[in-house]
JSON list of C-alpha atoms and ligand atoms in Angstrom, two decimals:
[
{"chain": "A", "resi": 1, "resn": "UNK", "atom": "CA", "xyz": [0.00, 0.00, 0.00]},
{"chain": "A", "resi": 2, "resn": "UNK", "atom": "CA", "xyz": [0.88, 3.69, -0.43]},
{"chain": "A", "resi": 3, "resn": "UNK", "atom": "CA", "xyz": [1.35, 6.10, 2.12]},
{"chain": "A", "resi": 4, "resn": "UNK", "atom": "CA", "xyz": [1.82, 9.35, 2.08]},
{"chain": "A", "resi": 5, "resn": "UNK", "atom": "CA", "xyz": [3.53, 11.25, 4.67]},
{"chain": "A", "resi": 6, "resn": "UNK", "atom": "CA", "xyz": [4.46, 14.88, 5.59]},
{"chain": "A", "resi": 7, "resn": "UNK", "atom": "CA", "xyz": [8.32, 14.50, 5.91]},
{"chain": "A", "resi": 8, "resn": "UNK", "atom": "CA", "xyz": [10.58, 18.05, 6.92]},
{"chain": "A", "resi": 9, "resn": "UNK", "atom": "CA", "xyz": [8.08, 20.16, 5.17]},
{"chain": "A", "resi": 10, "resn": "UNK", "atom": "CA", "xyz": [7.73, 18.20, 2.04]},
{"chain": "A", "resi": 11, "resn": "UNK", "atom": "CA", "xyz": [4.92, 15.76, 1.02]},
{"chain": "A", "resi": 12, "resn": "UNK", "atom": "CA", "xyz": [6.12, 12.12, 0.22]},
{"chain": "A", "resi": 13, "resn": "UNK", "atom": "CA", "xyz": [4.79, 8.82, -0.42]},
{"chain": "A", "resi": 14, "resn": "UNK", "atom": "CA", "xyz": [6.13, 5.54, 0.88]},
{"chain": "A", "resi": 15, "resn": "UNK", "atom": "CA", "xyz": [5.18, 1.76, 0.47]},
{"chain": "A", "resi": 16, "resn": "UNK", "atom": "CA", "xyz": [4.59, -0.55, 2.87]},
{"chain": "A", "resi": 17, "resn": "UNK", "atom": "CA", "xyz": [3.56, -4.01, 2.93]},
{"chain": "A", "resi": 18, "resn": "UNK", "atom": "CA", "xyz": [2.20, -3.92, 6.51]},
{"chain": "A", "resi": 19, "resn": "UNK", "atom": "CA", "xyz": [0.25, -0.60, 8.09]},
{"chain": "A", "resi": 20, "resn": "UNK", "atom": "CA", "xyz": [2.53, -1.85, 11.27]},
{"chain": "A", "resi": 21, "resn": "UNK", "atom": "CA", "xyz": [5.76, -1.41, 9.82]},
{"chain": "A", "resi": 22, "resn": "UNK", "atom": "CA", "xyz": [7.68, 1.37, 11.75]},
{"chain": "A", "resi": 23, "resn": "UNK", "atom": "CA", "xyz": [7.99, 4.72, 10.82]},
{"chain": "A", "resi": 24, "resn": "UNK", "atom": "CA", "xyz": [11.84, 4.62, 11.05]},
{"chain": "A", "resi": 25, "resn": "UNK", "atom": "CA", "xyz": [12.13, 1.97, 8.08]},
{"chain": "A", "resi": 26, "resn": "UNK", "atom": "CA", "xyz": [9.70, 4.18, 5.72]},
{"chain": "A", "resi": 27, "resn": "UNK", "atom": "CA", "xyz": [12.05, 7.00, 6.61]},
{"chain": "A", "resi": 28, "resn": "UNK", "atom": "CA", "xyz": [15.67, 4.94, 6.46]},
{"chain": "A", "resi": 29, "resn": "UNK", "atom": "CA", "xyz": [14.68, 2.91, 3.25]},
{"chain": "A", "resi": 30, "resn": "UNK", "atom": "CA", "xyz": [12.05, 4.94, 1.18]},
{"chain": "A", "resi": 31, "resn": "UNK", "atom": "CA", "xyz": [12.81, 8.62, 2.00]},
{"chain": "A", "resi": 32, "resn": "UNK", "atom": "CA", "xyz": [16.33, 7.88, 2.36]},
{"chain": "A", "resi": 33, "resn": "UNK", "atom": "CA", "xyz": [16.42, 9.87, 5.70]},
{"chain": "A", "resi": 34, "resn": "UNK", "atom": "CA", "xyz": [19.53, 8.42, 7.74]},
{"chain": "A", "resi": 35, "resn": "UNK", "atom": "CA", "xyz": [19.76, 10.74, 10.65]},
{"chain": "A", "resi": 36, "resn": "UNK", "atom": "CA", "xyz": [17.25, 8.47, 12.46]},
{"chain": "A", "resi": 37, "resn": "UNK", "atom": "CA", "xyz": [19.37, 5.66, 13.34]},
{"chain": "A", "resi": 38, "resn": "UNK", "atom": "CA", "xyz": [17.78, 1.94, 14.32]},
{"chain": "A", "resi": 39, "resn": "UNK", "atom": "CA", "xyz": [19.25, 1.09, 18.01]},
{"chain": "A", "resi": 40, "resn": "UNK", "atom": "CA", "xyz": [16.91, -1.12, 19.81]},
{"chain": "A", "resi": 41, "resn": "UNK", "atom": "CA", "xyz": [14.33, -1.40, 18.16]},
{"chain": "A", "resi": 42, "resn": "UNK", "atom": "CA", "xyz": [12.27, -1.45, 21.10]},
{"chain": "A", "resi": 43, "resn": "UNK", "atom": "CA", "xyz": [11.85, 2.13, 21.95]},
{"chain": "A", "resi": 44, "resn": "UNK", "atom": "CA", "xyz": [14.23, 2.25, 24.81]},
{"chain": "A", "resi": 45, "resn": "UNK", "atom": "CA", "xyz": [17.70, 3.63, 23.23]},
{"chain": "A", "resi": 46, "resn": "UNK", "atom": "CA", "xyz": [16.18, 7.27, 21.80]},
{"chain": "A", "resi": 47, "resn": "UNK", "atom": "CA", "xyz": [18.39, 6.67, 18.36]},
{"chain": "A", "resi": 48, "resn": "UNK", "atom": "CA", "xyz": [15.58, 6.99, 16.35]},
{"chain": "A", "resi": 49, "resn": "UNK", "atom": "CA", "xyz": [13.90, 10.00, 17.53]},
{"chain": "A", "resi": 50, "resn": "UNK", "atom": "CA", "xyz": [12.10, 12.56, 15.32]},
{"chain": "A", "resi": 51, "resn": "UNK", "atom": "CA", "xyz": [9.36, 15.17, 16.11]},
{"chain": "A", "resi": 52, "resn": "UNK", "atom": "CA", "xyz": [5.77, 14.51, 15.60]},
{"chain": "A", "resi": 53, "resn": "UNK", "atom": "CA", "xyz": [3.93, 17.62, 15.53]},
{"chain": "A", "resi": 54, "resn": "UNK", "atom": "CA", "xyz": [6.80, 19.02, 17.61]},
{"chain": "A", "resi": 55, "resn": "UNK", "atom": "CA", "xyz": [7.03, 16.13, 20.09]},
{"chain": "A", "resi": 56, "resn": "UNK", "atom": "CA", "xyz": [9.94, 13.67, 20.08]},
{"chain": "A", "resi": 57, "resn": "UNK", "atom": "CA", "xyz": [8.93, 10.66, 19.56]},
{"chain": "A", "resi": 58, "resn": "UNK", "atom": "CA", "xyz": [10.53, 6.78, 18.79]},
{"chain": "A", "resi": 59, "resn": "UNK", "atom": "CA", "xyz": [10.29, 5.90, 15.12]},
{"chain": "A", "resi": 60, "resn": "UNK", "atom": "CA", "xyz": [11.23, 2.51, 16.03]},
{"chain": "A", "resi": 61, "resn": "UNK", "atom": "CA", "xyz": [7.56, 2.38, 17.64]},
{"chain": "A", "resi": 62, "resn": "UNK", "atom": "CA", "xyz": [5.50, 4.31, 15.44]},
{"chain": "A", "resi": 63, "resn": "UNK", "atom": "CA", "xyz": [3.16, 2.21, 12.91]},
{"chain": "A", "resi": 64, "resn": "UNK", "atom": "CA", "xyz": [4.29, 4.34, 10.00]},
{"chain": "A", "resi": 65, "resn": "UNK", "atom": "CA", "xyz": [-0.01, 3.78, 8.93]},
{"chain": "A", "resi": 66, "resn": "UNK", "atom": "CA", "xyz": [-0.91, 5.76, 11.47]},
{"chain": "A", "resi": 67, "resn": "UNK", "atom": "CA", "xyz": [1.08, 9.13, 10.90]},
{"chain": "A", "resi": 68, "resn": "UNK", "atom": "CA", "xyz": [-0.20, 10.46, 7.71]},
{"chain": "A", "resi": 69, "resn": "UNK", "atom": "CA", "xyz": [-1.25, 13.93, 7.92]},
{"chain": "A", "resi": 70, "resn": "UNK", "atom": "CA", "xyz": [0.94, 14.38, 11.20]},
{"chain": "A", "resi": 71, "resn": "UNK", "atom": "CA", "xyz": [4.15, 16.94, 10.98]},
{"chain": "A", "resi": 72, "resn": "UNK", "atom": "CA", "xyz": [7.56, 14.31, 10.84]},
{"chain": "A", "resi": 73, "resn": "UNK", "atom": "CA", "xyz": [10.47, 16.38, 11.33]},
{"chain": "A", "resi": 74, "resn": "UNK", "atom": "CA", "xyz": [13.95, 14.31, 11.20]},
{"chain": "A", "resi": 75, "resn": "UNK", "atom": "CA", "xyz": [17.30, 15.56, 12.17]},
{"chain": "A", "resi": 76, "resn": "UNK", "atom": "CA", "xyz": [18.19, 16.43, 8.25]},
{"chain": "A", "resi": 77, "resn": "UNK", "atom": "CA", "xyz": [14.90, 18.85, 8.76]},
{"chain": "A", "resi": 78, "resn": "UNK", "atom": "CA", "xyz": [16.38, 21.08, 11.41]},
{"chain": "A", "resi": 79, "resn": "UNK", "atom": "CA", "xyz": [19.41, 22.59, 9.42]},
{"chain": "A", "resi": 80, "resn": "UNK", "atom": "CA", "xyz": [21.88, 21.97, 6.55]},
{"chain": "A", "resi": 81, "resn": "UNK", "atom": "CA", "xyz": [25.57, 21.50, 6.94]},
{"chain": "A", "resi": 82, "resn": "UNK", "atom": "CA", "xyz": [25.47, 25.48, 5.13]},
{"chain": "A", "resi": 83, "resn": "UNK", "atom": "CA", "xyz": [22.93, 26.54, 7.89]},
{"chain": "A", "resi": 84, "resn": "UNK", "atom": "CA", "xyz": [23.15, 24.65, 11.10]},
{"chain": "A", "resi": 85, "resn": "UNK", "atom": "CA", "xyz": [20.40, 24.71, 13.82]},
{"chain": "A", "resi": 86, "resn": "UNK", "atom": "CA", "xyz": [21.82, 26.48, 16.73]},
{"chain": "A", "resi": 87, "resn": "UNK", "atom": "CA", "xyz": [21.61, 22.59, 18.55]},
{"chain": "A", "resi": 88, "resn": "UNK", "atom": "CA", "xyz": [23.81, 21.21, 15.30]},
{"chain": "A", "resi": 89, "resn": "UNK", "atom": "CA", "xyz": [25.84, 23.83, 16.19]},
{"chain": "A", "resi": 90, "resn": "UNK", "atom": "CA", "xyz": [26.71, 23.88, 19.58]},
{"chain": "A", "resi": 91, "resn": "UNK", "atom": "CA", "xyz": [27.11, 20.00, 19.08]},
{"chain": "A", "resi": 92, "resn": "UNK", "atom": "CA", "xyz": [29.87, 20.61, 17.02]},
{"chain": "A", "resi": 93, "resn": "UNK", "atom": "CA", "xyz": [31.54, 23.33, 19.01]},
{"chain": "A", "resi": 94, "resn": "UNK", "atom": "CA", "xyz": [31.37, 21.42, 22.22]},
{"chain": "A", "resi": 95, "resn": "UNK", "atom": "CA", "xyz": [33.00, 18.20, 20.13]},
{"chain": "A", "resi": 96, "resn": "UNK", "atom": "CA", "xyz": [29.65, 16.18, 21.47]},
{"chain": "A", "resi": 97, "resn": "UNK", "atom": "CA", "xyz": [29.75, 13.26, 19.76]},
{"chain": "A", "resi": 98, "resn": "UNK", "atom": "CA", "xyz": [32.16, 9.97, 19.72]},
{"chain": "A", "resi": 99, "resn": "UNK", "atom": "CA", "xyz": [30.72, 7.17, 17.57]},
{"chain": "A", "resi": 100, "resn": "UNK", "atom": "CA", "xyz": [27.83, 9.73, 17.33]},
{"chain": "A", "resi": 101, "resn": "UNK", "atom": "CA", "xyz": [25.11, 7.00, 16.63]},
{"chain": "A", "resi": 102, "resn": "UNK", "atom": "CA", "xyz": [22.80, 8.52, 19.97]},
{"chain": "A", "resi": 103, "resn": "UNK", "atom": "CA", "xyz": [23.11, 12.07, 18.83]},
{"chain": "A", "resi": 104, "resn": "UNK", "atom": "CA", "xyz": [20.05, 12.35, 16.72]},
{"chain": "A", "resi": 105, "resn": "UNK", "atom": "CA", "xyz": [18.08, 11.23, 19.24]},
{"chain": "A", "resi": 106, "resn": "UNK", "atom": "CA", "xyz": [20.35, 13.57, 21.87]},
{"chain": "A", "resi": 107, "resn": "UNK", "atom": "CA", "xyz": [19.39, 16.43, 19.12]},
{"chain": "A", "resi": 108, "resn": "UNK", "atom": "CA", "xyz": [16.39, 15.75, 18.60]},
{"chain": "A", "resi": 109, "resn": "UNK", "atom": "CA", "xyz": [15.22, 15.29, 22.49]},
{"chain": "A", "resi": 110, "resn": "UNK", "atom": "CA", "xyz": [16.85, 18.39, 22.97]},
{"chain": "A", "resi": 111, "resn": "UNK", "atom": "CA", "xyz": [14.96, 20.14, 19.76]},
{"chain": "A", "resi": 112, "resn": "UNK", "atom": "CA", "xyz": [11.80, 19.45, 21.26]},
{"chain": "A", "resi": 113, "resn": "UNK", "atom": "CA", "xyz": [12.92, 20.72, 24.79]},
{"chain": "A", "resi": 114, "resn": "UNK", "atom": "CA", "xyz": [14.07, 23.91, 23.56]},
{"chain": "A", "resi": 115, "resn": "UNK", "atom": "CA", "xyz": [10.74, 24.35, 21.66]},
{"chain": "A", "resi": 116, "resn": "UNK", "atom": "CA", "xyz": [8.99, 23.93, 25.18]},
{"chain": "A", "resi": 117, "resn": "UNK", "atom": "CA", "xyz": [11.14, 25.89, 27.62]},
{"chain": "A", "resi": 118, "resn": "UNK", "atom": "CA", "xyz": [13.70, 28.22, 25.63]},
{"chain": "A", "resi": 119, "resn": "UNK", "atom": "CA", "xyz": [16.09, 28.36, 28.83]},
{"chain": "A", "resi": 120, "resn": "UNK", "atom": "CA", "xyz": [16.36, 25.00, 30.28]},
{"chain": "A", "resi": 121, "resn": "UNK", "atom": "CA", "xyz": [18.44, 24.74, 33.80]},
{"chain": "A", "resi": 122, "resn": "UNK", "atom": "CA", "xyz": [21.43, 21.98, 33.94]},
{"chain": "A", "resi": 123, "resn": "UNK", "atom": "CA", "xyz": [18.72, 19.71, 35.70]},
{"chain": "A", "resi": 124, "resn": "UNK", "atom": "CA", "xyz": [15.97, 20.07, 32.88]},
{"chain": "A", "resi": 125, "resn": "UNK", "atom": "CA", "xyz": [18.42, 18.76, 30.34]},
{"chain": "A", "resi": 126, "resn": "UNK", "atom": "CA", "xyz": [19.47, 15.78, 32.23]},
{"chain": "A", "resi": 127, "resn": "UNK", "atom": "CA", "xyz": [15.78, 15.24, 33.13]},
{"chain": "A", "resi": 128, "resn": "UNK", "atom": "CA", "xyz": [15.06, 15.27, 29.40]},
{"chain": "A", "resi": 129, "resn": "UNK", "atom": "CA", "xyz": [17.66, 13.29, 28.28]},
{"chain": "A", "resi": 130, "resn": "UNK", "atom": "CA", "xyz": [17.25, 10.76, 30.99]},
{"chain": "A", "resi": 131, "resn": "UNK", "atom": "CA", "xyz": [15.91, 8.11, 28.54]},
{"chain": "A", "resi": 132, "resn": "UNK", "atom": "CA", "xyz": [18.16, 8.95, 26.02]},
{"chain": "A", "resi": 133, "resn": "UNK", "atom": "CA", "xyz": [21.21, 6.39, 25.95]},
{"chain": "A", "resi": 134, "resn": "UNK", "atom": "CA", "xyz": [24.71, 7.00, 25.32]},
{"chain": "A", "resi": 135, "resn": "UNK", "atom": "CA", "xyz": [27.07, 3.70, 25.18]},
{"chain": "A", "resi": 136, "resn": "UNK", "atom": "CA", "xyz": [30.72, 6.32, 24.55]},
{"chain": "A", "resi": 137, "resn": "UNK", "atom": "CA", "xyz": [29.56, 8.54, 27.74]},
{"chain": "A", "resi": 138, "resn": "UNK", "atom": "CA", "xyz": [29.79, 12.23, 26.37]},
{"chain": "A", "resi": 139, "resn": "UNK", "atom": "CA", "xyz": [26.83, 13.08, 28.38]},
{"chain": "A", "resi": 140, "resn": "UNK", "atom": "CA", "xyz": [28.36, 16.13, 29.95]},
{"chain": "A", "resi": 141, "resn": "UNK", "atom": "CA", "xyz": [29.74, 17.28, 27.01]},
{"chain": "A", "resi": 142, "resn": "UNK", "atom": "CA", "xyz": [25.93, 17.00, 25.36]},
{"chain": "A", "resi": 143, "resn": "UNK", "atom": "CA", "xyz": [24.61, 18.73, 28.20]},
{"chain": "A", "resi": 144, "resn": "UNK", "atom": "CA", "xyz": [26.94, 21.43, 27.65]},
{"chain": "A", "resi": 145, "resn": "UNK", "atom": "CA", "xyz": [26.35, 21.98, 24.08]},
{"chain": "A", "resi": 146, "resn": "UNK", "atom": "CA", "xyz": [22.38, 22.05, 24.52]},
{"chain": "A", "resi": 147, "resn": "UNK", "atom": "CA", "xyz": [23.17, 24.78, 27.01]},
{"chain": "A", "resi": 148, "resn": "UNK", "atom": "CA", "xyz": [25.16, 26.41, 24.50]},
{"chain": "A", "resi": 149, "resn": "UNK", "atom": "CA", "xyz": [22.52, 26.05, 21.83]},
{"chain": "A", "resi": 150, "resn": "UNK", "atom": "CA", "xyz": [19.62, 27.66, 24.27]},
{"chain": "A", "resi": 151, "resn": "UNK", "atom": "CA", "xyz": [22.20, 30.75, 24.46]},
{"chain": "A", "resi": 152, "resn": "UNK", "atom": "CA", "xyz": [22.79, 30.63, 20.89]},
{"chain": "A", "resi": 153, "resn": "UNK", "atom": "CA", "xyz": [18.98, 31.00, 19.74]},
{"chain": "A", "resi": 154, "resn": "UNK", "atom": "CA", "xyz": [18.30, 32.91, 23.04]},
{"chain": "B", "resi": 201, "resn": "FES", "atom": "S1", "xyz": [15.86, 2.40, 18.04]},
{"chain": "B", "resi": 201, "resn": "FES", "atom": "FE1", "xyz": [14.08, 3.41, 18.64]},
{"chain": "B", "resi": 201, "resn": "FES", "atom": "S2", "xyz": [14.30, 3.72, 20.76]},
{"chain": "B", "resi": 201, "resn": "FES", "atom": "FE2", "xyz": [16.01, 2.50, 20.22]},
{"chain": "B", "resi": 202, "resn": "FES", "atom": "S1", "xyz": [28.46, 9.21, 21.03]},
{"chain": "B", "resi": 202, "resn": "FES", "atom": "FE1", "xyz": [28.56, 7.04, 20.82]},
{"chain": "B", "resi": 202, "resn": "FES", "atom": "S2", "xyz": [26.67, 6.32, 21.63]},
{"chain": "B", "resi": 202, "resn": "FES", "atom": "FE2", "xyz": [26.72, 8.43, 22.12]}
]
């Protein structure tokens, strides 16, 4: 069946065999979106976050039937490498990322905190990043950089 989805702005149509199927493999393997990265599976890890009508959510877990006419926003829909969202940003001027397979979900968490409380305290970002896991352990340096980034589009 086709699908058609609302994808960074842009109307796009995907196949799927299955209603079911999650929203992460429409977006990997038919949109050709990679910033949402496949961790667990299972909604536990955060890897494959994206925004759903502003709210981070786990593509891993989302029935990819039952998110047409929502807003998908994927890490690829918050800047370009020319113009950077302030998080990309500060991600890269802190040096956040080892391996860097958590930090679209660490971005992405963090894009939908900063669109709900512009000026987060230390404690808000850990609180909101609490489910978001991180096997290399650069959490402070990701803390620092979302601070950074709340200055930057302060
Ligand atoms: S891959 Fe979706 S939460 Fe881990
Ligand atoms: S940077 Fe490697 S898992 Fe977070």
């Amino acid at each position: 069946m086709k699908i058609s989805l609302n994808v960074n702005g842009k109307p796009v149509t995907v196949t799927a065999d299955d209603p079911q199927m999650p929203l992460l493999y429409a977006l990997r393997d038919d949109v050709g979106l990679h910033g949402p990265r496949f961790g667990c599976g299972l909604g536990q890890c955060g890897a494959c976050t994206v925004l759903l009508d502003g709210k981070a959510m786990r593509s891993c877990v989302m029935p990819v039937g039952a998110m047409t006419g929502k807003k998908i926003v994927t890490l690829e829909g918050l800047g370009s490498p020319g113009k950077p969202h302030p998080l990309q940003q500060a991600f890269i001027t802190e040096q956040a990322v080892q391996c860097g397979y958590c930090i679209n979900g660490m971005i992405m968490q963090a894009a939908a905190l900063l669109q709900a409380n512009k000026k987060p305290s230390e404690q808000e970002i850990k609180a909101a990043l609490a489910e978001n896991l991180c096997r290399c352990g650069t959490h402070l340096r990701i803390v620092r950089a979302i601070k950074r980034a709340s200055e930057l589009a302060a």
